[in-house]
Coordinates of C-alpha atoms in Angstrom, one line a residue:
Chain A
X8 CA 0.0 0.0 0.0
X9 CA 2.6 2.5 1.1
X10 CA 4.5 2.0 -2.2
X11 CA 2.0 4.3 -3.9
X12 CA 2.8 7.1 -1.6
X13 CA 5.1 10.0 -2.6
X14 CA 6.8 10.6 0.8
X15 CA 8.3 14.0 1.8
X16 CA 12.1 14.1 2.3
X17 CA 14.7 16.3 3.9
X18 CA 14.7 18.6 0.9
X19 CA 10.9 19.2 1.4
X20 CA 11.7 20.3 5.0
X21 CA 14.4 22.7 3.8
X22 CA 11.9 24.2 1.4
X23 CA 9.3 24.3 4.0
X24 CA 11.5 26.3 6.2
X25 CA 12.1 28.9 3.5
X26 CA 8.3 29.1 2.7
X27 CA 7.3 29.8 6.4
X28 CA 10.2 32.0 7.3
X29 CA 8.8 35.4 8.5
X30 CA 5.4 33.9 8.9
X31 CA 6.1 31.2 11.6
X32 CA 8.0 31.9 14.8
X33 CA 11.3 30.4 15.5
X34 CA 10.3 29.1 18.9
X35 CA 12.6 29.0 21.9
X36 CA 14.1 25.9 23.6
X37 CA 13.6 25.9 27.3
X38 CA 15.3 23.7 30.0
X39 CA 14.3 22.8 33.5
X40 CA 16.6 21.8 36.4
X41 CA 13.6 20.1 38.1
X42 CA 12.7 17.8 35.2
X43 CA 16.4 17.1 34.5
X44 CA 16.7 15.9 38.1
X45 CA 13.5 13.9 38.0
X46 CA 14.4 12.1 34.7
X47 CA 18.2 11.9 35.3
X48 CA 18.8 13.3 31.8
X49 CA 19.2 16.7 30.1
X50 CA 15.9 17.7 28.6
X51 CA 15.4 20.4 25.9
X52 CA 11.9 21.5 25.4
X53 CA 11.0 23.0 21.9
X54 CA 8.2 25.3 22.7
X55 CA 5.6 25.2 20.0
X56 CA 3.1 26.5 22.4
X57 CA 4.7 29.9 21.6
X58 CA 4.1 29.2 17.9
X59 CA 1.5 31.3 16.0
X60 CA -2.1 30.1 16.8
X61 CA -0.4 28.4 19.8
X62 CA 0.6 25.2 18.2
X63 CA 3.1 23.5 15.8
X64 CA 0.1 23.0 13.4
X65 CA 0.8 26.4 12.0
X66 CA 4.0 25.2 10.4
X67 CA 2.4 22.5 8.3
X68 CA -0.6 24.5 7.3
X69 CA 1.5 27.5 6.4
X70 CA 3.9 25.4 4.3
X71 CA 1.2 23.5 2.5
X72 CA -0.8 26.7 1.7
X73 CA 2.3 28.8 0.7
X74 CA 3.2 26.0 -1.8
X75 CA 0.0 26.4 -3.7
X76 CA 0.0 28.2 -7.0
X77 CA -1.9 31.6 -7.0
X78 CA -4.6 29.9 -9.1
X79 CA -5.0 27.1 -6.5
X80 CA -5.0 29.4 -3.6
X81 CA -7.3 31.8 -5.3
X82 CA -10.0 29.1 -5.4
X83 CA -9.9 29.1 -1.6
X84 CA -8.7 26.5 1.0
X85 CA -10.8 24.0 2.9
X86 CA -10.2 21.8 5.8
X87 CA -11.9 20.0 8.6
X88 CA -10.8 20.3 12.3
X89 CA -12.1 20.6 15.7
X90 CA -8.8 21.9 17.0
X91 CA -5.6 23.7 16.2
X92 CA -5.4 22.7 12.5
X93 CA -8.5 24.7 11.7
X94 CA -7.1 27.9 13.3
X95 CA -3.7 27.2 11.6
X96 CA -5.3 26.9 8.1
X97 CA -7.5 30.0 8.7
X98 CA -4.4 32.1 9.7
X99 CA -2.1 30.7 7.1
X100 CA -4.6 31.2 4.3
X101 CA -5.1 34.8 5.4
X102 CA -1.4 35.5 5.5
X103 CA -1.1 34.1 2.0
X104 CA -4.0 36.2 0.8
X105 CA -6.5 33.4 0.4
X106 CA -9.8 32.6 1.9
X107 CA -10.4 29.5 4.1
X108 CA -13.4 27.4 5.1
X109 CA -13.1 25.1 8.1
X110 CA -15.7 22.3 8.6
X111 CA -16.3 21.8 12.3
X112 CA -18.6 19.5 14.2
X113 CA -21.7 21.3 15.4
X114 CA -20.9 20.4 19.0
X115 CA -17.5 22.2 18.9
X116 CA -16.6 24.4 21.8
X117 CA -17.6 27.9 21.1
X118 CA -14.1 29.2 22.0
X119 CA -12.6 27.1 19.1
X120 CA -15.2 28.3 16.6
X121 CA -14.5 31.8 17.5
X122 CA -10.7 31.3 17.2
X123 CA -11.1 30.1 13.7
X124 CA -13.3 33.1 12.8
X125 CA -10.9 35.5 14.6
X126 CA -8.2 34.3 12.2
X127 CA -10.4 35.0 9.3
X128 CA -11.8 31.5 8.6
X129 CA -15.4 30.8 7.6
X130 CA -16.9 28.0 9.7
X131 CA -19.3 25.5 8.2
X132 CA -20.9 23.2 10.7
X133 CA -21.6 19.5 10.1
X134 CA -23.0 16.7 12.3
X135 CA -20.2 15.0 14.4
X136 CA -18.5 12.0 12.8
X137 CA -15.9 11.4 10.2
X138 CA -18.2 10.3 7.5
X139 CA -20.5 13.4 7.7
X140 CA -17.4 15.5 8.0
X141 CA -15.8 14.1 4.9
X142 CA -19.0 14.3 2.9
X143 CA -19.4 18.0 3.9
X144 CA -15.8 18.8 2.7
X145 CA -16.4 16.9 -0.6
X146 CA -19.7 18.7 -1.2
X147 CA -18.0 22.1 -0.7
X148 CA -15.0 21.1 -2.9
X149 CA -17.4 20.0 -5.6
X150 CA -19.5 23.2 -5.4
X151 CA -16.7 25.8 -5.0
X152 CA -13.4 24.2 -6.2
X153 CA -11.7 24.7 -2.9
X154 CA -8.3 23.1 -2.3
X155 CA -8.4 20.6 0.5
X156 CA -5.5 20.8 3.1
X157 CA -5.9 17.7 5.4
X158 CA -4.5 17.9 8.9
X159 CA -1.6 15.3 8.7
X160 CA -1.7 12.9 5.8
X161 CA -0.1 15.3 3.3
X162 CA 3.5 15.8 2.3
X163 CA 3.4 19.5 2.7
X164 CA 2.0 19.3 6.2
X165 CA 4.6 16.7 7.2
X166 CA 7.5 18.8 5.8
X167 CA 6.2 21.9 7.6
X168 CA 5.9 20.0 11.0
X169 CA 9.5 18.8 10.4
X170 CA 10.8 22.3 10.6
X171 CA 10.4 22.3 14.4
X172 CA 12.8 19.4 14.8
X173 CA 15.2 21.0 12.3
X174 CA 15.3 24.2 14.4
X175 CA 15.6 22.1 17.6
X176 CA 18.5 20.2 16.3
X177 CA 20.2 23.3 15.0
X178 CA 19.9 25.0 18.4
X179 CA 20.9 21.8 20.3
X180 CA 22.9 19.7 17.8
X181 CA 24.1 16.9 20.0
X182 CA 20.8 15.3 21.1
X183 CA 20.8 11.5 21.8
X184 CA 17.0 11.2 21.7
X185 CA 14.2 13.2 20.2
X186 CA 10.5 12.7 21.3
X187 CA 7.2 13.9 20.0
X188 CA 3.7 12.7 20.7
X189 CA 1.8 10.9 18.0
X190 CA -1.9 11.3 17.0
X191 CA -2.4 11.4 13.2
X192 CA 1.4 11.3 12.9
X193 CA 2.1 14.6 11.2
X194 CA 4.5 15.9 13.8
X195 CA 6.2 12.5 14.5
X196 CA 6.8 11.8 10.8
X197 CA 8.2 15.2 10.0
X198 CA 10.3 15.0 13.2
X199 CA 11.7 11.7 12.1
X200 CA 12.7 12.9 8.7
X201 CA 14.4 15.9 10.0
X202 CA 16.2 14.0 12.9
X203 CA 17.3 11.1 10.7
X204 CA 19.0 13.6 8.3
X205 CA 20.6 15.9 10.8
X206 CA 21.6 13.3 13.4
X207 CA 21.5 9.8 11.8
X208 CA 22.3 8.0 15.1
X209 CA 19.6 9.8 17.1
X210 CA 16.8 7.7 18.7
X211 CA 13.4 8.9 17.6
X212 CA 10.6 8.0 20.0
X213 CA 6.9 8.6 19.6
X214 CA 4.7 8.8 22.7
X215 CA 1.0 8.1 22.7
X216 CA -1.8 7.9 25.3
X217 CA -2.5 4.3 26.1
X218 CA -6.2 5.2 25.6
X219 CA -5.5 6.1 22.0
X220 CA -2.8 3.7 21.1
X221 CA -3.5 2.9 17.5
X222 CA 0.0 4.2 16.4
X223 CA 1.8 2.0 18.9
X224 CA -0.3 -1.0 17.8
X225 CA 0.3 -0.2 14.1
X226 CA 4.0 0.2 14.8
X227 CA 4.2 -3.3 16.4
X228 CA 1.9 -5.1 13.8
X229 CA 3.4 -3.4 10.8
X230 CA -0.1 -2.5 9.4
X231 CA -2.5 0.3 10.1
X232 CA -4.6 -0.7 13.1
X233 CA -8.1 0.7 13.8
X234 CA -8.6 3.5 16.2
X235 CA -9.0 2.9 19.9
X236 CA -12.5 3.3 21.2
X237 CA -11.5 4.9 24.5
X238 CA -11.1 8.6 25.1
X239 CA -8.0 10.5 26.2
X240 CA -7.5 13.8 27.9
X241 CA -4.9 14.6 25.2
X242 CA -7.5 16.0 22.7
X243 CA -4.8 16.7 20.0
X244 CA -4.0 12.9 19.9
X245 CA -7.5 11.5 19.3
X246 CA -7.0 11.2 15.6
X247 CA -5.9 8.0 13.8
X248 CA -2.5 7.5 12.2
X249 CA -2.4 8.5 8.5
X250 CA -1.0 6.0 5.8
X251 CA 1.7 8.5 4.7
X252 CA 2.7 9.2 8.3
X253 CA 2.8 5.5 9.1
X254 CA 5.1 4.8 6.1
X255 CA 7.6 7.4 7.4
X256 CA 7.2 6.3 11.0
X257 CA 7.9 2.6 10.1
X258 CA 11.1 3.7 8.3
X259 CA 12.5 6.2 10.7
X260 CA 11.1 5.9 14.2
X261 CA 12.8 3.7 16.7
X262 CA 9.9 3.1 19.1
X263 CA 6.4 4.3 20.1
X264 CA 5.6 4.0 23.8
X265 CA 2.3 4.6 25.6
X266 CA 1.3 6.4 28.9
X267 CA -1.6 6.5 31.3
X268 CA -4.0 9.3 31.5
X269 CA -3.0 10.0 35.2
X270 CA 0.6 10.5 34.1
X271 CA -0.4 12.9 31.4
X272 CA -2.4 15.1 33.6
X273 CA 0.2 15.0 36.4
X274 CA 3.0 16.0 34.1
X275 CA 0.9 18.7 32.3
X276 CA 0.4 20.2 35.7
X277 CA 4.0 19.8 36.7
X278 CA 5.1 21.7 33.6
X279 CA 2.8 24.6 34.5
X280 CA 4.0 24.7 38.0
X281 CA 7.7 24.2 37.5
X282 CA 8.3 25.8 34.0
X283 CA 5.6 28.4 34.2
X284 CA 4.3 27.8 30.7
X285 CA 0.9 26.9 29.6
X286 CA 0.9 23.5 27.6
X287 CA -1.9 21.4 26.3
X288 CA -2.2 17.8 27.5
X289 CA -0.6 16.3 24.4
X290 CA 2.6 18.1 25.4
X291 CA 3.0 16.1 28.5
X292 CA 2.8 12.8 26.8
X293 CA 6.6 12.4 26.1
X294 CA 7.5 13.6 29.5
X295 CA 5.1 11.1 31.0
X296 CA 6.6 8.4 28.8
X297 CA 10.0 9.1 30.4
X298 CA 8.4 8.4 33.8
X299 CA 6.4 5.4 32.9
X300 CA 8.7 3.6 30.5
X301 CA 12.3 2.4 30.9
X302 CA 13.7 4.3 27.9
X303 CA 17.3 4.1 29.2
X304 CA 18.0 7.9 28.8
X305 CA 20.2 8.2 31.9
X306 CA 22.8 10.9 31.4
X307 CA 21.6 11.5 27.8
X308 CA 20.4 14.7 26.0
X309 CA 16.7 14.5 25.1
X310 CA 14.8 16.8 22.9
X311 CA 11.0 17.0 23.5
X312 CA 8.7 18.9 21.1
X313 CA 6.0 20.6 23.1
X314 CA 3.0 20.7 20.7
X315 CA 0.9 23.6 21.8
X316 CA -0.7 25.6 24.5
X317 CA -4.4 25.9 23.6
X318 CA -6.5 24.8 26.6
X319 CA -9.8 25.8 28.0
X320 CA -8.8 27.7 31.2
X321 CA -12.4 27.0 32.5
X322 CA -12.1 23.2 32.1
X323 CA -8.6 22.2 33.4
X324 CA -8.2 18.4 33.8
X325 CA -7.1 18.5 37.5
Chain B
X7 CA 12.9 61.1 57.9
X8 CA 14.2 59.7 54.7
X9 CA 17.4 61.7 55.3
X10 CA 18.5 59.1 57.7
X11 CA 18.3 56.4 55.0
X12 CA 21.4 55.1 53.2
X13 CA 19.8 54.5 49.8
X14 CA 21.2 52.1 47.2
X15 CA 22.5 53.5 44.0
X16 CA 23.4 52.4 40.4
X17 CA 26.8 51.0 41.7
X18 CA 25.0 48.8 44.1
X19 CA 23.0 47.3 41.2
X20 CA 26.2 46.7 39.2
X21 CA 27.6 44.9 42.2
X22 CA 24.4 43.0 42.8
X23 CA 24.6 41.8 39.1
X24 CA 28.1 40.4 39.8
X25 CA 27.0 38.7 43.0
X26 CA 24.0 36.9 41.6
X27 CA 25.6 35.9 38.3
X28 CA 25.5 32.2 37.8
X29 CA 22.9 31.9 40.6
X30 CA 20.0 33.9 39.2
X31 CA 18.7 33.3 35.7
X32 CA 19.0 36.0 33.0
X33 CA 15.3 35.8 32.1
X34 CA 14.0 36.2 28.5
X35 CA 12.0 39.2 27.2
X36 CA 8.9 38.2 25.4
X37 CA 6.6 40.1 23.0
X38 CA 3.0 39.7 21.9
X39 CA 1.3 40.8 18.7
X40 CA -2.0 40.6 20.5
X41 CA -1.1 42.9 23.4
X42 CA 0.7 45.3 21.1
X43 CA -2.4 45.6 19.0
X44 CA -4.7 46.0 22.0
X45 CA -2.5 48.7 23.7
X46 CA -1.3 50.5 20.5
X47 CA 2.3 50.3 21.7
X48 CA 5.2 48.0 21.6
X49 CA 5.3 45.9 24.8
X50 CA 8.4 44.0 26.1
X51 CA 7.7 41.6 28.9
X52 CA 10.7 40.7 31.2
X53 CA 9.8 37.3 32.4
X54 CA 10.7 37.0 36.0
X55 CA 8.2 34.2 36.2
X56 CA 11.0 32.1 34.7
X57 CA 13.4 33.3 37.5
X58 CA 14.5 30.8 40.1
X59 CA 11.8 30.1 42.7
X60 CA 9.5 31.5 40.1
X61 CA 9.8 35.1 41.0
X62 CA 12.1 38.2 40.9
X63 CA 12.3 37.9 44.6
X64 CA 15.3 35.6 44.2
X65 CA 17.4 38.4 42.8
X66 CA 17.2 40.6 45.9
X67 CA 17.5 37.7 48.4
X68 CA 20.4 36.3 46.6
X69 CA 22.2 39.7 46.5
X70 CA 21.6 40.5 50.2
X71 CA 22.7 37.1 51.3
X72 CA 25.8 36.9 49.0
X73 CA 26.9 40.3 50.4
X74 CA 27.1 38.9 53.9
X75 CA 30.4 38.1 55.4
X76 CA 31.1 34.4 56.1
X77 CA 30.8 35.1 59.8
X78 CA 27.4 36.8 59.3
X79 CA 26.1 34.1 57.0
X80 CA 27.4 31.3 59.3
X81 CA 25.1 32.6 62.0
X82 CA 22.2 31.8 59.8
X83 CA 19.6 33.9 57.9
X84 CA 16.1 34.7 59.1
X85 CA 13.1 36.3 57.4
X86 CA 9.4 36.4 57.5
X87 CA 7.2 35.8 54.5
X88 CA 4.0 34.2 53.4
X89 CA 5.1 34.1 49.8
X90 CA 7.9 34.2 47.3
X91 CA 10.4 36.1 49.5
X92 CA 10.5 33.1 51.9
X93 CA 11.3 30.6 49.1
X94 CA 13.9 33.1 47.7
X95 CA 15.7 33.4 51.1
X96 CA 15.7 29.7 51.6
X97 CA 17.2 28.9 48.2
X98 CA 19.6 31.9 48.2
X99 CA 20.9 30.9 51.7
X100 CA 21.4 27.3 50.6
X101 CA 23.3 28.3 47.4
X102 CA 25.6 30.4 49.6
X103 CA 26.1 27.6 52.1
X104 CA 24.1 29.1 54.9
X105 CA 21.0 28.0 56.9
X106 CA 17.7 29.9 56.7
X107 CA 14.7 30.2 59.0
X108 CA 11.4 31.5 57.6
X109 CA 8.8 32.8 59.9
X110 CA 5.4 32.2 58.4
X111 CA 1.8 32.6 59.7
X112 CA 0.3 29.4 60.9
X113 CA -2.5 29.8 58.3
X114 CA -0.1 29.7 55.4
X115 CA -1.1 27.5 52.4
X116 CA 0.6 24.2 52.8
X117 CA 2.0 24.4 49.3
X118 CA 3.9 27.6 50.3
X119 CA 5.3 26.0 53.5
X120 CA 6.4 22.9 51.5
X121 CA 8.1 25.1 48.9
X122 CA 10.2 26.8 51.6
X123 CA 11.2 23.4 53.0
X124 CA 12.0 22.0 49.6
X125 CA 14.5 24.8 49.1
X126 CA 16.1 23.9 52.4
X127 CA 14.5 26.4 54.7
X128 CA 13.3 25.8 58.3
X129 CA 9.8 27.0 58.8
X130 CA 8.7 28.5 62.2
X131 CA 5.0 29.3 62.5
X132 CA 3.6 32.2 64.3
X133 CA 0.0 33.6 64.8
X134 CA -1.0 35.7 61.8
X135 CA -0.4 39.5 62.1
X136 CA 2.7 41.8 61.7
X137 CA 3.2 42.3 65.4
X138 CA 3.4 38.6 66.3
X139 CA 5.5 38.0 63.3
X140 CA 7.9 40.7 64.1
X141 CA 8.1 39.5 67.7
X142 CA 8.8 36.0 66.6
X143 CA 11.6 37.1 64.4
X144 CA 13.1 39.3 67.1
X145 CA 13.0 36.5 69.6
X146 CA 14.8 34.2 67.2
X147 CA 17.4 36.8 66.4
X148 CA 18.0 37.3 70.1
X149 CA 18.3 33.5 70.8
X150 CA 20.3 32.5 67.8
X151 CA 22.0 35.6 66.4
X152 CA 20.5 35.1 63.0
X153 CA 20.8 37.8 60.4
X154 CA 17.4 39.3 59.4
X155 CA 16.9 39.8 55.6
X156 CA 13.6 41.8 55.3
X157 CA 11.5 41.5 52.1
X158 CA 11.9 44.9 50.6
X159 CA 13.0 47.8 52.9
X160 CA 16.8 46.9 52.6
X161 CA 19.4 48.3 50.2
X162 CA 20.7 44.9 49.2
X163 CA 17.2 43.7 48.3
X164 CA 16.4 46.9 46.3
X165 CA 19.8 46.7 44.4
X166 CA 19.1 43.0 43.6
X167 CA 15.6 43.6 42.3
X168 CA 17.1 46.4 40.1
X169 CA 19.1 43.9 38.2
X170 CA 15.9 42.9 36.3
X171 CA 15.4 46.4 34.9
X172 CA 19.1 46.5 34.1
X173 CA 18.9 43.4 32.0
X174 CA 15.7 44.5 30.3
X175 CA 17.2 47.8 29.3
X176 CA 20.4 46.1 28.1
X177 CA 18.3 43.8 25.8
X178 CA 15.9 46.6 24.8
X179 CA 17.8 49.8 25.2
X180 CA 15.3 52.3 23.6
X181 CA 12.4 51.9 25.9
X182 CA 10.2 55.0 26.4
X183 CA 8.5 53.7 29.4
X184 CA 9.2 51.1 32.1
X185 CA 6.4 49.7 34.3
X186 CA 6.5 47.5 37.5
X187 CA 3.8 46.7 40.0
X188 CA 4.3 48.1 43.6
X189 CA 3.6 46.4 46.9
X190 CA 6.4 47.0 49.4
X191 CA 8.3 48.8 46.7
X192 CA 11.4 46.6 46.4
X193 CA 11.0 46.0 42.7
X194 CA 9.8 49.4 41.7
X195 CA 12.5 51.3 43.6
X196 CA 15.2 49.0 42.2
X197 CA 13.7 49.4 38.7
X198 CA 13.6 53.2 39.1
X199 CA 17.3 53.4 40.0
X200 CA 18.4 51.2 37.1
X201 CA 16.1 52.9 34.6
X202 CA 17.0 56.5 35.6
X203 CA 20.7 55.6 35.2
X204 CA 20.5 53.7 31.9
X205 CA 17.8 55.8 30.3
X206 CA 17.5 59.1 32.0
X207 CA 14.5 60.3 29.9
X208 CA 12.5 57.1 30.4
X209 CA 9.1 57.3 32.2
X210 CA 9.0 55.0 35.2
X211 CA 5.4 54.1 36.1
X212 CA 4.3 52.0 39.1
X213 CA 1.0 50.1 39.0
X214 CA -1.0 49.1 42.1
X215 CA -4.3 47.4 42.8
X216 CA -6.9 50.1 43.7
X217 CA -7.7 47.9 46.7
X218 CA -4.2 48.1 48.0
X219 CA -3.4 51.7 47.0
X220 CA -1.1 52.9 49.8
X221 CA 1.8 53.5 47.4
X222 CA -0.3 55.7 45.1
X223 CA -1.7 57.6 48.1
X224 CA 1.7 58.0 49.6
X225 CA 3.1 59.2 46.2
X226 CA 0.4 61.9 46.0
X227 CA 0.6 63.1 49.6
X228 CA 4.3 62.9 49.9
X229 CA 4.3 60.9 53.2
X230 CA 3.8 57.2 54.0
X231 CA 0.1 56.5 54.1
X232 CA -1.4 53.6 56.1
X233 CA -2.2 50.4 54.4
X234 CA -5.6 49.9 52.7
X235 CA -8.0 47.7 54.6
X236 CA -9.3 46.1 51.5
X237 CA -8.0 42.8 49.9
X238 CA -6.7 42.3 46.5
X239 CA -6.3 39.2 44.3
X240 CA -2.7 40.3 43.7
X241 CA -1.4 38.6 46.8
X242 CA 2.2 39.7 46.1
X243 CA 1.1 43.3 46.5
X244 CA -0.7 43.3 49.9
X245 CA 2.4 44.7 51.7
X246 CA 2.8 48.3 52.6
X247 CA 5.4 50.6 51.1
X248 CA 8.7 50.6 52.9
X249 CA 10.4 53.9 54.0
X250 CA 13.5 53.3 52.0
X251 CA 11.5 52.2 48.9
X252 CA 9.3 55.3 49.3
X253 CA 12.3 57.7 49.3
X254 CA 13.6 56.2 46.1
X255 CA 10.2 56.2 44.4
X256 CA 9.6 59.8 45.4
X257 CA 12.9 60.7 43.7
X258 CA 12.8 58.6 40.5
X259 CA 9.3 57.4 39.7
X260 CA 7.1 59.5 37.4
X261 CA 3.6 58.1 38.5
X262 CA 1.8 55.5 40.3
X263 CA -1.5 54.4 38.9
X264 CA -4.2 52.0 40.2
X265 CA -6.3 49.3 38.7
X266 CA -9.5 47.4 39.5
X267 CA -9.6 43.8 40.6
X268 CA -11.6 42.8 37.5
X269 CA -9.0 44.2 35.2
X270 CA -6.2 42.3 37.0
X271 CA -8.0 38.9 36.7
X272 CA -9.0 39.6 33.1
X273 CA -5.5 40.5 32.0
X274 CA -3.9 37.7 34.0
X275 CA -6.0 35.2 32.2
X276 CA -5.4 37.0 28.8
X277 CA -1.7 36.6 29.3
X278 CA -2.1 32.9 30.0
X279 CA -4.3 32.5 26.9
X280 CA -2.4 34.6 24.5
X281 CA 1.2 34.3 25.6
X282 CA 1.0 30.8 27.0
X283 CA 2.9 31.7 30.2
X284 CA 1.8 31.2 33.7
X285 CA 1.9 34.5 35.6
X286 CA 0.7 35.4 39.1
X287 CA -2.0 38.2 39.5
X288 CA 0.5 40.9 40.4
X289 CA 2.1 40.6 36.9
X290 CA -1.1 41.7 35.3
X291 CA -1.3 44.9 37.2
X292 CA 0.8 47.1 34.8
X293 CA -1.0 45.6 31.8
X294 CA -4.4 46.4 33.4
X295 CA -3.0 49.9 34.1
X296 CA -2.5 50.4 30.3
X297 CA -6.1 49.5 29.7
X298 CA -7.7 51.4 32.6
X299 CA -5.5 54.6 32.7
X300 CA -4.7 57.1 30.0
X301 CA -1.0 56.8 30.0
X302 CA -0.4 58.2 26.6
X303 CA 1.9 55.4 25.4
X304 CA 0.6 55.3 21.8
X305 CA 3.3 54.1 19.4
X306 CA 5.9 53.9 22.3
X307 CA 8.1 51.1 23.5
X308 CA 7.0 50.0 26.9
X309 CA 8.9 47.5 29.2
X310 CA 6.8 45.6 31.7
X311 CA 8.4 43.5 34.5
X312 CA 6.4 40.3 35.1
X313 CA 7.0 39.6 38.7
X314 CA 6.5 35.8 39.0
X315 CA 4.5 32.7 38.2
X316 CA 3.7 31.1 41.6
X317 CA 0.0 30.4 41.6
X318 CA -2.3 27.8 43.1
X319 CA -3.5 25.9 40.1
X320 CA -6.4 24.6 42.3
X321 CA -7.6 28.1 43.1
X322 CA -7.5 30.2 40.0
X323 CA -9.3 33.6 40.2
X324 CA -11.6 33.1 37.3

């Protein structure tokens, strides 16, 4: 199956970096004595919570949209999202001078709907569920000729997300391990391509909630496994691994480990308390993995990509 | 009255910087498109929430303690605090190889007591109230010969706090305005000395909760006014202006403005949501002052010192 896929490469990440320069932020890398002591390693946190729209998702959306021809972009962009990708597409489209439509389930939190609108996106509601959502997107593409930018199973998205790891490895070149959470796999696959190129001997480790462990199961079985029915607090990771992302992950990722909900919430809170930064639950998944799995990182230098900081301050998980 | 006081000067701030180098962090300066747009000015946030112990207080405590002779330090340090100063003294004493006792009201939040102990400080409880607290400190000094390091009315504390503004003005040299909140006045007085030296024409503005406006009233009347009876959510600013701090503020500060509780909570939350950093309520006071007062900063470059990020995540004010 994956032999049909045209997979992005290091060159695509270099081009992505040029496309998003001046639009995306080069985010800082933070360290923490507390977590170093707790883990017994040197940790380097790439802070995509400080990225535009508050999440790494802006990198991929911006790259995919900036790569369109003026004719394509002029037709307008469409995507579906109940989270950060919708905001990222809305802002990236506006910055490139294009319109954007975001299909959202009609039970979306109002704050997320308003965020898309604030960035200039038009929201179209559909009934919850992937089938109705995909049908709504297809109908609108048919009617208006919009260009569909999916959230992760797309070479331009993957290459854009890979720019975060590229920056991290340029700032901290001698990492032994690089970790990212995995949901649809856009971030992990882009991270893996960048890391394997810049630091061939590095260990690339994905981390996933045990309650949404389709990527870990697919990684073990060697074929795309169905989504887990259970829910996770890490709302950014409820998606199912994409075929393109899986092909890259199989080739370049060393391991995918899983963590408990309790550890995610505990370490999310610990980062707020100790590092004084606002992170979403997904960010805490790699840190929780270091606590709950024997990853043998003692004395090593470990990069962790913090995915974003968009949380509902009225509904914190503790 | 103030003629008796030996006030710290720019030279003391330079010396403080050398004493705390390698112990305190040089904290980053962050910017925000959102707040720039809202205020119509260019804002530069000096992030003392990323300072050790999570607050600027570490600078002053570290400087005052590092300036002691080995004989003095060897007798042990004592202070009273229900907040960040206690933690700062505990850690600064430990890093200088000395013991520390922190007198705390017996109704202190357990998390604050544990934080002092975690940094190696010994906690002695007293009944709430300044008289019992001062008596407890005096007794312990009599019994053990401890050296008392007060929270703000002390030249070494003021000089240490002034290093934050020194760093900010080194990183962003062409500020038109610099703002800090005012409680006891340690931060504002140190900020004023540093700013007046490095940028003589700069406007130095203090900001204070309207519910704890003794500094603003003292600034207007020209004499130390009694504390306000009302409470403020900005727990770091419930203290009363010190005589030494007042003498410096009268000389070097251009204005002290006051803000509502609603604006403090609103802007604290806005910083969490927009900048993805955890700040304590006191941090939001200067930002709220820009919204609630006509400070005529349009198009100007405004530095704001964010004081700290120690908040109880189980008792957020919204």
